[in-house]
XYZ file of C-alpha atoms in Angstrom:
531
model
C 0.000 0.000 0.000
C 1.262 3.398 -0.903
C 2.329 5.828 1.793
C 0.083 8.747 2.568
C 2.960 11.043 1.797
C 4.018 9.310 -1.437
C 3.105 12.315 -3.559
C 4.993 14.667 -1.289
C 8.168 12.587 -1.619
C 7.876 12.408 -5.395
C 7.393 16.188 -5.573
C 10.328 16.752 -3.234
C 12.569 14.638 -5.452
C 11.406 16.592 -8.467
C 12.243 19.884 -6.764
C 15.694 18.623 -5.762
C 16.429 17.349 -9.266
C 15.275 20.552 -10.985
C 17.198 22.579 -8.442
C 20.400 20.651 -9.303
C 19.728 21.277 -13.002
C 19.266 24.991 -12.292
C 22.548 25.117 -10.355
C 24.365 23.413 -13.241
C 22.809 25.870 -15.670
C 24.079 28.698 -13.501
C 27.563 27.117 -13.483
C 27.503 26.979 -17.281
C 26.441 30.614 -17.559
C 29.116 31.686 -15.074
C 31.810 29.985 -17.175
C 30.528 31.074 -20.569
C 33.807 32.899 -21.226
C 36.173 30.588 -19.344
C 38.918 29.194 -21.600
C 38.684 25.432 -21.973
C 35.378 25.143 -20.126
C 33.031 22.405 -21.280
C 29.354 22.879 -20.703
C 27.786 20.450 -18.267
C 24.417 18.850 -18.030
C 22.558 16.987 -15.323
C 21.445 13.503 -16.175
C 17.893 13.170 -14.840
C 16.772 9.635 -14.175
C 13.457 8.275 -12.949
C 13.766 6.694 -9.517
C 12.762 3.011 -9.095
C 8.955 2.516 -9.111
C 6.966 1.135 -6.201
C 6.488 -1.651 -5.420
C 9.417 -3.831 -6.416
C 8.363 -7.177 -7.905
C 7.962 -9.997 -5.406
C 5.533 -12.500 -3.893
C 4.785 -10.227 -0.967
C 4.161 -7.192 -3.130
C 1.199 -5.020 -2.108
C -2.024 -5.593 -4.011
C -2.186 -2.441 -6.068
C -3.069 -2.077 -9.772
C 0.510 -1.563 -10.918
C 3.880 -0.005 -10.230
C 3.695 3.634 -9.215
C 6.419 6.104 -10.214
C 8.378 7.615 -7.352
C 9.832 10.670 -9.019
C 13.195 11.668 -10.435
C 16.761 12.092 -9.335
C 19.875 13.786 -10.688
C 22.089 10.787 -11.318
C 25.208 12.629 -12.467
C 26.591 15.881 -13.814
C 28.446 15.224 -17.060
C 30.477 17.203 -19.571
C 29.138 17.558 -23.104
C 32.250 16.739 -25.085
C 33.174 14.648 -28.123
C 36.487 12.869 -27.691
C 36.950 12.274 -31.422
C 37.004 16.042 -32.010
C 39.677 16.373 -29.337
C 41.854 13.907 -31.242
C 41.301 15.825 -34.469
C 42.039 19.149 -32.824
C 45.291 17.941 -31.283
C 46.448 16.490 -34.587
C 45.856 19.778 -36.387
C 47.360 21.716 -33.485
C 50.595 19.729 -33.824
C 50.769 20.466 -37.543
C 50.122 24.150 -36.945
C 52.822 24.271 -34.248
C 55.327 22.740 -36.671
C 54.535 25.027 -39.593
C 54.380 28.130 -37.406
C 57.855 27.412 -36.050
C 59.219 26.649 -39.516
C 57.592 29.711 -41.121
C 58.971 31.911 -38.363
C 62.496 30.513 -38.812
C 62.364 30.979 -42.594
C 60.931 34.481 -42.230
C 63.813 35.552 -39.986
C 66.299 34.118 -42.462
C 64.640 35.985 -45.323
C 64.904 39.198 -43.313
C 68.632 38.645 -42.840
C 69.410 37.614 -46.415
C 67.326 40.568 -47.605
C 67.135 39.459 -51.242
C 66.431 40.991 -53.651
C 67.355 44.439 -52.382
C 69.956 47.172 -52.759
C 71.830 46.020 -49.679
C 71.941 42.214 -50.036
C 74.964 40.132 -50.937
C 73.889 39.835 -54.586
C 73.770 43.606 -55.048
C 77.025 44.092 -53.147
C 78.794 41.586 -55.390
C 77.244 43.182 -58.482
C 78.780 46.474 -57.439
C 82.116 44.739 -56.937
C 82.014 43.231 -60.437
C 81.011 46.613 -61.871
C 83.922 48.305 -60.096
C 86.288 45.802 -61.740
C 84.743 46.565 -65.128
C 85.342 50.260 -64.515
C 88.919 49.530 -63.480
C 89.538 47.638 -66.724
C 88.947 50.852 -68.686
C 91.089 52.994 -66.367
C 93.642 50.587 -64.873
C 96.000 53.332 -63.675
C 93.287 55.442 -62.097
C 93.731 55.617 -58.309
C 90.078 56.407 -57.828
C 88.963 53.299 -59.739
C 91.397 51.177 -57.717
C 90.110 52.649 -54.478
C 86.542 51.855 -55.506
C 87.515 48.229 -56.216
C 89.087 47.952 -52.789
C 86.076 49.498 -51.065
C 83.636 47.300 -53.009
C 85.697 44.281 -52.063
C 85.599 45.384 -48.434
C 81.815 45.740 -48.703
C 81.577 42.150 -49.969
C 83.673 40.940 -47.026
C 81.590 42.877 -44.511
C 78.374 41.557 -46.047
C 79.651 38.000 -45.682
C 80.480 38.737 -42.044
C 77.100 40.313 -41.384
C 75.176 37.424 -42.910
C 77.241 34.772 -41.146
C 77.083 36.466 -37.738
C 73.384 37.267 -38.001
C 72.453 33.739 -39.048
C 74.583 32.321 -36.231
C 72.848 34.626 -33.739
C 69.388 33.563 -34.894
C 70.486 29.929 -34.620
C 71.576 30.614 -31.042
C 68.194 32.217 -30.352
C 66.478 29.121 -31.754
C 68.523 27.020 -29.336
C 67.319 29.190 -26.457
C 63.751 28.850 -27.719
C 64.142 25.067 -27.842
C 65.326 25.145 -24.234
C 62.302 27.217 -23.208
C 59.998 24.868 -25.109
C 61.443 21.811 -23.371
C 60.961 23.536 -20.005
C 57.328 24.281 -20.880
C 56.785 20.679 -21.997
C 58.135 19.364 -18.708
C 55.941 21.804 -16.790
C 52.860 20.627 -18.705
C 53.731 16.977 -18.050
C 53.997 17.653 -14.325
C 50.660 19.484 -14.270
C 48.921 16.694 -16.192
C 50.264 14.014 -13.857
C 49.173 16.087 -10.834
C 45.657 16.351 -12.280
C 45.656 12.604 -12.913
C 46.410 12.108 -9.245
C 43.565 14.350 -8.089
C 41.128 12.732 -10.514
C 42.180 9.281 -9.336
C 41.319 10.308 -5.777
C 37.851 11.627 -6.647
C 36.453 9.213 -9.230
C 36.429 6.077 -7.014
C 33.938 7.904 -4.773
C 31.381 8.010 -7.557
C 31.911 11.635 -8.582
C 32.829 13.159 -11.928
C 35.456 15.911 -11.476
C 34.371 17.757 -14.605
C 36.355 20.925 -13.945
C 39.533 18.874 -13.463
C 38.785 17.082 -16.724
C 38.552 20.454 -18.444
C 41.841 21.639 -17.025
C 43.583 18.419 -18.024
C 42.222 18.604 -21.572
C 43.325 22.229 -21.814
C 46.872 21.267 -20.817
C 46.932 18.386 -23.275
C 45.770 20.758 -26.008
C 48.727 22.986 -25.160
C 51.103 20.025 -25.152
C 49.889 18.954 -28.598
C 51.178 22.229 -29.996
C 54.725 21.218 -29.063
C 54.654 17.519 -29.950
C 52.363 15.093 -31.741
C 51.015 13.022 -28.892
C 48.622 10.179 -28.235
C 46.372 9.708 -25.205
C 45.250 6.496 -23.525
C 42.545 6.369 -20.879
C 42.772 4.150 -17.830
C 39.908 3.586 -15.334
C 40.581 4.510 -11.738
C 38.577 1.660 -10.220
C 36.553 1.730 -6.997
C 33.006 3.011 -7.410
C 33.847 5.149 -10.433
C 30.867 5.876 -12.663
C 30.787 4.294 -16.128
C 31.229 7.666 -17.772
C 34.266 8.548 -15.611
C 37.248 9.353 -17.829
C 39.945 7.924 -15.585
C 43.609 8.886 -15.802
C 45.392 9.777 -19.017
C 48.614 8.262 -20.282
C 50.299 10.558 -22.786
C 52.867 9.221 -25.219
C 54.892 9.978 -28.342
C 55.806 7.435 -30.975
C 59.427 6.391 -31.361
C 59.228 4.386 -34.546
C 56.608 1.757 -33.772
C 57.085 1.948 -29.998
C 55.262 4.184 -27.569
C 57.326 6.308 -25.207
C 55.205 7.582 -22.337
C 55.483 11.203 -21.303
C 52.861 10.770 -18.580
C 51.784 7.500 -17.076
C 49.052 8.013 -14.527
C 50.561 9.974 -11.660
C 54.108 9.811 -13.024
C 55.532 12.427 -15.379
C 58.636 11.808 -17.453
C 61.354 14.400 -17.973
C 62.205 15.487 -21.507
C 65.794 16.627 -22.078
C 68.790 16.329 -24.395
C 71.256 13.745 -23.156
C 74.159 15.637 -24.756
C 72.707 19.096 -23.978
C 73.352 21.418 -21.068
C 71.514 22.461 -17.914
C 71.307 26.266 -17.839
C 69.094 26.813 -14.801
C 70.486 24.229 -12.403
C 67.313 22.158 -12.161
C 69.092 19.002 -13.270
C 67.377 18.942 -16.673
C 69.535 19.338 -19.789
C 67.090 21.468 -21.710
C 69.548 23.386 -23.931
C 70.449 21.585 -27.168
C 74.086 20.809 -28.028
C 75.928 23.185 -30.362
C 76.489 20.471 -32.954
C 72.793 19.865 -33.478
C 70.266 17.546 -31.958
C 70.393 13.850 -32.471
C 67.963 12.413 -29.946
C 65.656 13.382 -27.110
C 65.882 11.777 -23.723
C 62.551 10.919 -22.068
C 63.446 9.813 -18.532
C 66.202 7.576 -19.829
C 64.462 6.431 -23.009
C 66.047 7.676 -26.207
C 63.657 9.117 -28.768
C 64.925 9.827 -32.264
C 64.303 13.351 -33.492
C 63.068 11.906 -36.781
C 60.244 10.081 -35.002
C 58.599 13.425 -34.140
C 56.357 13.986 -37.164
C 54.967 17.365 -36.146
C 54.898 19.942 -33.401
C 56.641 23.183 -32.601
C 59.630 21.345 -31.122
C 60.387 19.621 -34.426
C 60.014 22.897 -36.326
C 62.487 24.609 -33.997
C 64.942 21.707 -34.217
C 64.812 21.762 -38.012
C 65.737 25.420 -37.886
C 68.467 24.953 -35.267
C 70.005 21.820 -36.764
C 70.066 18.084 -36.261
C 72.623 15.358 -36.779
C 72.215 12.905 -39.615
C 75.347 10.837 -39.062
C 79.099 11.296 -39.221
C 81.454 12.090 -42.056
C 84.638 10.259 -43.043
C 86.576 11.977 -40.257
C 84.004 11.010 -37.644
C 82.577 14.504 -37.270
C 78.773 14.811 -37.018
C 76.935 15.890 -40.148
C 74.570 18.697 -39.157
C 71.558 19.587 -41.287
C 68.835 22.172 -40.833
C 67.694 25.529 -42.147
C 70.347 27.637 -40.471
C 73.264 25.172 -40.500
C 72.652 24.613 -44.223
C 72.605 28.317 -45.071
C 75.676 28.988 -42.897
C 77.504 26.131 -44.620
C 76.455 27.430 -48.034
C 77.768 30.911 -47.225
C 81.068 29.371 -46.094
C 81.318 27.431 -49.359
C 80.481 30.543 -51.356
C 83.011 32.744 -49.532
C 85.711 30.087 -49.803
C 85.093 29.366 -53.496
C 84.757 33.020 -54.422
C 87.888 33.996 -52.496
C 90.019 31.121 -53.799
C 89.110 31.540 -57.469
C 89.399 35.325 -57.291
C 92.814 35.085 -55.644
C 94.008 32.588 -58.237
C 93.177 34.985 -61.059
C 94.445 38.013 -59.141
C 97.771 36.422 -58.336
C 98.432 35.848 -62.046
C 98.021 39.544 -62.858
C 100.270 42.543 -62.323
C 99.921 45.666 -60.275
C 100.937 49.207 -61.194
C 104.460 48.686 -59.990
C 104.836 45.411 -61.885
C 104.434 43.336 -58.741
C 102.507 40.080 -58.946
C 101.333 37.086 -56.917
C 99.441 39.231 -54.423
C 96.252 37.666 -52.983
C 93.229 39.945 -52.871
C 91.407 38.099 -50.059
C 92.743 36.483 -46.906
C 91.216 34.457 -44.057
C 90.043 31.602 -46.298
C 92.305 28.831 -45.068
C 89.384 26.451 -44.461
C 85.852 26.080 -45.791
C 84.242 25.967 -42.364
C 83.733 29.495 -41.084
C 85.084 31.106 -44.275
C 82.149 33.535 -44.479
C 83.106 34.853 -41.075
C 86.882 34.923 -41.547
C 87.259 36.170 -45.114
C 88.967 39.561 -45.251
C 90.932 41.788 -47.567
C 94.536 40.725 -47.807
C 97.037 43.110 -46.259
C 98.698 43.468 -49.685
C 95.637 45.321 -50.974
C 96.241 48.152 -48.514
C 98.571 49.351 -51.245
C 96.257 50.108 -54.170
C 99.125 49.637 -56.603
C 99.086 45.916 -55.819
C 95.620 45.443 -57.320
C 96.469 43.291 -60.343
C 94.456 44.866 -63.148
C 96.980 44.078 -65.881
C 97.908 40.789 -67.520
C 101.362 42.066 -68.405
C 103.978 43.732 -66.261
C 104.524 47.410 -66.918
C 102.101 47.679 -69.873
C 100.244 50.971 -69.603
C 96.504 50.812 -70.238
C 96.298 47.025 -69.852
C 93.211 46.303 -67.802
C 92.593 42.812 -69.124
C 93.124 41.118 -65.794
C 90.465 43.335 -64.255
C 88.140 41.901 -66.909
C 89.329 38.404 -65.983
C 88.577 39.174 -62.339
C 85.116 40.495 -63.245
C 84.475 37.286 -65.181
C 85.004 35.166 -62.064
C 81.310 35.640 -61.397
C 80.408 33.555 -64.437
C 83.097 30.847 -64.362
C 81.584 27.392 -64.588
C 82.856 25.606 -61.517
C 82.234 22.210 -63.109
C 85.112 22.803 -65.538
C 88.484 21.442 -64.532
C 90.307 24.339 -66.174
C 89.047 27.716 -67.408
C 90.995 29.865 -69.838
C 90.832 33.656 -69.566
C 92.305 36.543 -71.505
C 95.977 36.802 -72.360
C 96.818 33.212 -71.511
C 95.633 33.332 -67.920
C 93.847 30.195 -66.816
C 92.367 28.809 -63.639
C 92.841 25.185 -62.677
C 89.643 24.768 -60.682
C 90.254 21.077 -60.062
C 93.440 21.846 -58.152
C 91.701 24.303 -55.838
C 89.526 21.586 -54.209
C 86.522 23.881 -54.162
C 83.448 22.911 -52.121
C 81.223 24.123 -54.982
C 81.598 22.061 -58.122
C 78.672 23.109 -60.315
C 77.136 26.294 -61.653
C 78.866 29.610 -61.010
C 79.480 31.660 -57.905
C 76.494 33.773 -58.840
C 74.060 31.000 -59.791
C 74.819 28.994 -56.667
C 73.837 31.927 -54.507
C 70.754 32.603 -56.620
C 69.746 28.965 -56.247
C 69.941 29.088 -52.448
C 67.943 32.307 -52.310
C 65.379 30.811 -54.680
C 65.097 27.707 -52.512
C 64.704 29.925 -49.450
C 61.826 31.694 -51.155
C 60.182 28.378 -52.041
C 60.623 27.140 -48.453
C 59.114 30.335 -47.100
C 56.165 30.163 -49.459
C 55.536 26.524 -48.600
C 55.820 27.152 -44.850
C 53.395 30.064 -44.974
C 50.945 28.166 -47.167
C 51.001 25.099 -44.924
C 50.743 27.281 -41.832
C 47.671 28.949 -43.282
C 46.131 25.598 -44.274
C 46.802 24.107 -40.836
C 45.354 27.166 -39.160
C 42.165 26.905 -41.201
C 41.804 23.189 -40.466
C 42.430 23.664 -36.756
C 39.939 26.508 -36.663
C 37.387 24.333 -38.454
C 37.787 21.534 -35.909
C 37.734 24.034 -33.062
C 34.447 25.463 -34.306
C 32.959 21.976 -34.424
C 34.245 21.316 -30.953
C 32.847 24.573 -29.667
C 29.488 23.826 -31.265
C 29.341 20.735 -29.065
C 31.090 21.819 -25.888
C 30.881 25.582 -25.508
C 28.200 27.376 -23.539
C 25.315 28.750 -25.579
C 23.668 31.455 -23.527
C 20.462 31.124 -25.547
C 20.277 27.431 -24.785
C 21.128 27.961 -21.123
C 18.394 30.580 -20.784
C 15.892 28.170 -22.278
C 17.090 25.462 -19.900
C 16.768 27.861 -17.015
C 13.123 28.573 -17.879
C 12.429 24.876 -18.438
C 13.913 23.825 -15.102
C 12.307 26.756 -13.309
C 8.857 25.772 -14.577
C 9.476 22.178 -13.580
C 10.554 23.320 -10.138
C 7.465 25.547 -9.814
C 5.206 22.715 -10.950
C 6.700 20.389 -8.336
C 6.153 23.046 -5.679
C 2.539 23.450 -6.828
C 2.087 19.715 -6.602
C 3.162 19.859 -2.970
C 0.539 22.518 -2.399
C -2.122 20.356 -4.028
C -1.157 17.333 -1.972
C -1.071 19.486 1.137
C -4.655 20.571 0.445
C -5.629 16.937 -0.058
C -4.036 15.996 3.251
C -5.689 18.975 4.939
C -9.081 17.780 3.739
C -8.231 14.249 4.808
C -6.965 15.180 8.252
C -9.054 18.161 9.173
C -12.171 17.855 7.011
C -13.164 14.219 7.475
C -15.348 12.984 10.359
C -16.629 16.401 11.304
C -20.196 15.958 9.992
C -22.732 17.524 12.373
C -20.280 19.726 14.241
């Protein structure tokens, strides 16, 4: 038999459930502009009917509903969109870092312009042409020397500036590694708190949000995967459990976070700059591997992410050469090496031609450039030879003491167009250059076309990086909009929910009033006939 107060209890449950829904709606509205917040909803569930089946059940027509309860408060989130977002975020992080590195290099190279290396060398060649028509003119000789000095200074500027940007990239890599380690520690700490709450039957939705926000940030630096693990106890079926975060090293997973334990990312051959025991600064000779708490991860196994983009700019090792020295590749190491090759080749060939000519005083065998003893670092060490301090030693003539002979100046101006693939090149008046004997690092094209090729490739790289950055940004934005359409707070919807739950609450309260009137009639109005 039903209780006299059955209706009151059902109405009370309804009021409590609608009240919980109203509180959740208020929480959603309060966090409408909170970054990373996922809207929540109350799962309303009908409470078990009365009576329960059994032989001793009361003899009533059927089961009677007993009301409603708020069974849980859940986040409205689609995990598949999270995976998509993090994938696109990793790609965007990579292309942003690469586009930024290329953009800085383009700023330094400054081509085409009136102050780049190409223009400076053009002016040098033109000065030699002018000298060929006035070989005894002191002014023309002075201009050649000054133009040559400008070429040297431009080489120095480019080499030093590129080296400085490379150093800055190394610092940025160190900062990125520090941020990654900080994120890993925060994620593991959140795992620990979630693991303490879920077994009690609660859903720590706000902690879930914070953890997802941190993982979103982490995905910008590295392409990561996430595994969920239940926390056990009385955790609800929809509880998300702890997250294990990993990166792929070939076909193997290397865990960055495993439950409550965070790994430490560092460079085993790097340096510790802040004394925290983590070698976050990359080695000068380029990065070969990452160290994840003792596990070696190849740089090449990182397919995307800002960290890979920065490393590609800074430089990475691809093996060792015949002498056992590491081979370093990357945007900035490659361009620095190319400038060294250009400065060395240009200086060597120019000197070879210059040393075969004659100065005003009949002297010969004077080098024009010095500081090019080795290919490595040549762009930074090339300088005007001390012999050129005396303008008379500039070898414009192909014959000693012949007035008006500026043929060697023409030979020198033609160095720009010498095909480096030829073993020997013949110039005017029997002067020739044995390129094969010079052991030049450039063996194809000309001095000019090699440089043009590198600048052209830089332009193509920059265009590709910017295009891919834009594409990745659009795709990430598209996924983010889909994710927001599911998870973000819609004030219109929340206001409708508020009205809906308010009316339900009011109706339950009215039901209590109705039942109270029924009970009043029953208790106070019955059995009073004749009074």
